[in-house]
Every structure is written in structure tokens, then in C-alpha cells.
Coordinates of C-alpha atoms and ligand atoms in Angstrom, one line a residue:
M55 CA 87.8 116.0 94.6
K56 CA 90.4 114.0 96.5
I57 CA 89.3 111.6 99.3
V58 CA 91.3 109.2 101.3
A59 CA 90.1 106.0 102.9
I60 CA 91.5 104.7 106.2
V61 CA 90.7 101.0 106.7
G62 CA 91.2 99.4 110.1
S63 CA 92.0 95.9 108.9
L64 CA 95.4 94.7 107.7
R65 CA 94.0 91.4 106.6
K66 CA 94.7 90.5 102.9
D67 CA 91.1 89.5 102.1
S68 CA 89.5 92.0 104.5
Y69 CA 85.8 92.7 103.9
N70 CA 86.5 96.3 105.0
K71 CA 89.2 96.7 102.4
Q72 CA 86.7 95.3 99.8
L73 CA 84.1 97.8 101.0
A74 CA 86.6 100.7 100.5
A75 CA 87.5 99.2 97.0
T76 CA 83.8 99.1 96.1
I77 CA 83.3 102.7 97.1
Q78 CA 86.4 103.6 95.1
E79 CA 85.3 101.7 92.0
R80 CA 81.7 103.1 92.0
N81 CA 82.8 106.7 92.3
M82 CA 85.8 107.0 89.9
E83 CA 84.1 109.7 87.9
R84 CA 83.3 111.8 90.9
F85 CA 86.4 111.7 93.1
D86 CA 89.8 110.1 93.5
L87 CA 89.7 107.7 96.4
E88 CA 93.1 106.7 97.7
I89 CA 93.1 103.8 100.2
L90 CA 95.9 104.4 102.7
D91 CA 98.1 101.7 104.0
L92 CA 98.2 101.5 107.9
S93 CA 100.6 98.6 108.0
V94 CA 103.6 100.9 107.5
L95 CA 102.8 103.1 110.5
P96 CA 104.9 102.5 113.7
H97 CA 103.3 102.4 117.1
Y98 CA 102.5 106.0 118.2
N99 CA 105.2 107.2 120.6
Q100 CA 105.0 110.8 122.0
D101 CA 108.8 110.9 122.0
E102 CA 108.7 110.7 118.2
E103 CA 105.8 112.9 117.4
N104 CA 107.8 116.0 116.6
N105 CA 110.2 114.0 114.4
P106 CA 108.2 111.0 113.1
S107 CA 109.2 108.5 110.5
E108 CA 108.7 109.1 106.8
A109 CA 105.7 106.8 106.8
V110 CA 104.0 109.0 109.4
V111 CA 104.9 112.2 107.6
D112 CA 103.5 110.8 104.3
F113 CA 100.3 109.5 106.0
K114 CA 99.6 112.8 107.7
R115 CA 100.3 114.8 104.5
K116 CA 97.9 112.7 102.5
V117 CA 95.1 113.2 105.1
K118 CA 95.9 116.9 105.3
E119 CA 95.6 117.4 101.5
A120 CA 92.4 115.4 101.2
D121 CA 89.0 117.1 100.9
G122 CA 87.4 114.3 103.0
V123 CA 88.2 111.1 104.8
I124 CA 86.2 107.8 104.7
I125 CA 87.0 105.6 107.7
V126 CA 86.1 101.9 107.2
T127 CA 86.4 99.9 110.3
P128 CA 86.0 96.3 111.4
E129 CA 84.7 95.6 114.9
Y130 CA 87.3 94.0 117.3
N131 CA 85.9 93.2 120.7
W132 CA 83.1 95.7 120.5
S133 CA 85.5 98.5 119.5
I134 CA 87.8 99.6 116.7
P135 CA 91.0 97.7 116.0
G136 CA 94.3 98.9 117.5
V137 CA 95.8 99.8 114.1
L138 CA 93.1 102.3 113.5
K139 CA 93.3 103.8 116.9
N140 CA 97.1 104.1 116.4
A141 CA 96.6 105.9 113.1
L142 CA 94.1 108.3 114.6
D143 CA 96.5 109.0 117.5
W144 CA 99.2 110.0 115.0
L145 CA 96.7 112.2 113.2
S146 CA 95.6 113.9 116.4
R147 CA 99.0 115.3 117.4
V148 CA 101.3 118.3 116.5
D149 CA 99.8 119.6 113.2
K150 CA 96.3 118.0 114.0
V151 CA 95.4 117.4 110.4
L152 CA 91.9 116.1 111.1
I153 CA 90.5 119.3 112.7
G154 CA 87.5 120.5 110.7
K155 CA 88.0 117.6 108.1
P156 CA 84.8 116.1 106.7
V157 CA 84.6 112.4 107.7
M158 CA 82.2 109.6 106.8
T159 CA 82.3 106.2 108.6
A160 CA 81.5 102.7 107.5
G161 CA 82.2 99.2 108.5
A162 CA 81.7 95.5 107.7
A163 CA 81.5 92.6 110.2
T164 CA 80.7 89.0 110.0
G165 CA 78.2 89.2 112.9
L166 CA 74.7 90.5 113.1
A167 CA 75.4 94.0 114.5
G168 CA 77.7 95.0 111.6
T169 CA 80.2 97.2 113.5
L170 CA 77.5 99.2 115.3
R171 CA 79.4 99.2 118.6
A172 CA 82.8 99.9 116.9
Q173 CA 81.3 102.9 115.0
L174 CA 79.8 104.3 118.2
H175 CA 83.3 104.2 119.8
L176 CA 84.8 105.6 116.6
R177 CA 82.4 108.6 116.8
Q178 CA 83.4 109.2 120.4
I179 CA 87.1 109.3 119.3
L180 CA 86.4 111.5 116.3
T181 CA 84.6 114.0 118.6
A182 CA 87.9 114.5 120.4
L183 CA 89.7 114.9 117.1
Q184 CA 87.3 117.8 116.1
V185 CA 86.4 116.4 112.7
K186 CA 83.2 117.4 110.8
L187 CA 81.1 114.3 110.9
L188 CA 78.3 113.3 108.6
S189 CA 75.2 112.8 110.7
P190 CA 74.6 109.2 111.7
V191 CA 70.9 109.6 111.1
G192 CA 70.2 107.8 107.8
N193 CA 73.9 107.5 107.0
E194 CA 75.1 104.5 109.0
I195 CA 76.9 102.1 106.7
L196 CA 76.7 98.8 108.8
V197 CA 77.4 95.8 106.6
N198 CA 76.5 92.8 108.7
Q199 CA 76.9 89.1 107.9
A200 CA 79.7 90.2 105.6
G201 CA 80.4 86.6 104.6
T202 CA 77.2 86.6 102.6
K203 CA 77.5 90.0 101.0
F204 CA 80.9 89.9 99.2
A205 CA 82.2 87.9 96.3
D206 CA 85.3 88.1 94.2
G207 CA 86.7 90.9 96.2
K208 CA 83.7 93.2 95.9
L209 CA 80.5 94.0 97.7
T210 CA 77.7 92.3 95.8
D211 CA 74.6 92.8 97.9
E212 CA 72.4 95.1 95.7
A213 CA 70.4 96.8 98.5
T214 CA 73.6 97.6 100.5
I215 CA 75.3 99.0 97.4
N216 CA 72.3 101.3 96.7
F217 CA 72.2 102.5 100.3
I218 CA 76.0 103.2 100.2
D219 CA 75.7 105.1 97.0
D220 CA 73.1 107.4 98.6
V221 CA 75.3 108.0 101.7
V222 CA 78.3 108.7 99.5
D223 CA 76.1 111.3 97.6
R224 CA 75.3 113.0 100.8
F225 CA 79.0 112.9 101.9
V226 CA 80.1 114.6 98.6
K227 CA 77.5 117.3 99.2
F228 CA 78.6 117.6 102.8
I229 CA 82.2 118.2 101.7
S230 CA 81.1 120.9 99.2
E231 CA 79.0 122.8 101.8
Ligands
FMN430 C1 90.2 90.1 117.3 C2 88.8 90.0 116.7 C3 87.8 90.5 117.4 C4 86.5 90.5 116.8 N1 85.4 91.0 117.5 C5 84.2 91.2 116.9 C6 83.2 92.0 117.5 O1 83.3 92.4 118.6 N2 82.0 92.1 116.8 C7 81.8 91.6 115.6 O2 80.8 91.8 115.0 N3 82.8 90.9 114.9 C8 84.0 90.7 115.6 N4 85.0 90.0 114.9 C9 84.7 89.4 113.6 C10 85.0 90.4 112.5 O3 83.7 91.0 112.2 C11 85.4 89.7 111.2 O4 86.7 89.0 111.5 C12 85.7 90.6 110.1 O5 85.8 89.9 108.9 C13 86.9 91.5 110.3 O6 87.0 92.5 109.3 P1 87.9 92.3 108.0 O7 87.2 91.3 107.2 O8 87.9 93.6 107.4 O9 89.3 91.9 108.5 C14 86.3 90.0 115.5 C15 87.4 89.5 114.8 C16 88.6 89.5 115.4 C17 89.8 89.0 114.6

């Protein structure tokens, strides 16, 4: 099984990148998780959507070929970061590679609400993109107070890791349905 991760932070030591890397490392036997690089994408421009840059073509191809997508988002000002919205806008146009694609969402933030508001906005956007979303009930990966839950580039909080393993199990089943 091939899954791609779209991470909404470009920061070198991003907790959200570390969260994606943790999911990747813990599931190597079950699926290949490729973490896509959003920093290479230009700003979405409708004038270019029918003849986009190689970086956009590659990005869209990888998403199209994937069996599922995991979106890992920080929260910026109660919503998702611009780089993630930009990536979703590219994916939403011309060949519309996200239609019907199984998607799971997750997020880490330093504050108490752990990306709750960002993920609610993300779900609203994903509805417009016609993805197949894993139900939020019992499946919300909200890693709050991230500064206390990561060490040496990995998520270390045992309870959070166990919960994420369960959600990923359900996502793998959801993809196979
Ligand atoms: C521009 C900006 C806006 C932010 N807004 C929020 C916010 O609305 N809610 C929140 O919980 N954290 C907010 N934060 C703090 C982020 O949760 C924190 O910086 C987190 O580490 C970002 O994710 P990253 O580690 O993957 O880069 C904000 C940070 C930045 C840089």
C-alpha cells in the first residue's frame, strides 16, 4: 500500500513533520509513506493550471498514484497554513486528483487546543475537494502541547502514540473498504 503525507509546515524542526515521520517509522511493514515536500510548489495561479511547473506535475502525480493521503497540519491563526491551502488548491484543479481519495487528518500544536480549529477548517476545505474522509468521531489526532511530547525528532508520548496507531489501523481498513 502506498500513502503520501502532506505536511503544512516548512519549518526544519517542525513537530508536524516529526509526527508524519513517526507514523512513517511505525508502519514501515504495512505501507510505504512518502512525505511530500511543499516547499517546491509555486503559488497557485489559474493562468498556469493547464501547464504547471514540473514540481506541480510531480506533486499531483504522487497524490494521484497514492492509495491514501495523510494531511498533517499545524494551526496558524486558528486555521491551516497558507502553504497547505496552496497545495490543496493545486490538487483541486484540472485533473482533480483528490476526488474520492481516502484522507486522514492529524496535527500538532504547542497550544492546548492541538490544531482543533485548523482541522475543522481543513475538513470544510476537504468537503469541497470531494475526498473520502475518515470520520472524526474517535479518530481526531490532536497533539497538543507539542513541546512536551516530542524528543530527538520523534513523538515520544506513549498514550498519544498508542492512540495514533489505532487511528492508522482504522485508516488502513478504510482505504481497503
Ligand atoms: C504564524 C503562526 C500562527 C500560529 N497560530 C496558532 C494558533 O492559532 N493556534 C495554535 O495552537 N498555535 C498556533 N501557533 C503555534 C504553533 O502551534 C507552533 O508554532 C507549532 O510548533 C507549529 O507547527 P510546526 O512545529 O509543525 O511548525 C502559531 C504559530 C505561527 C508561526
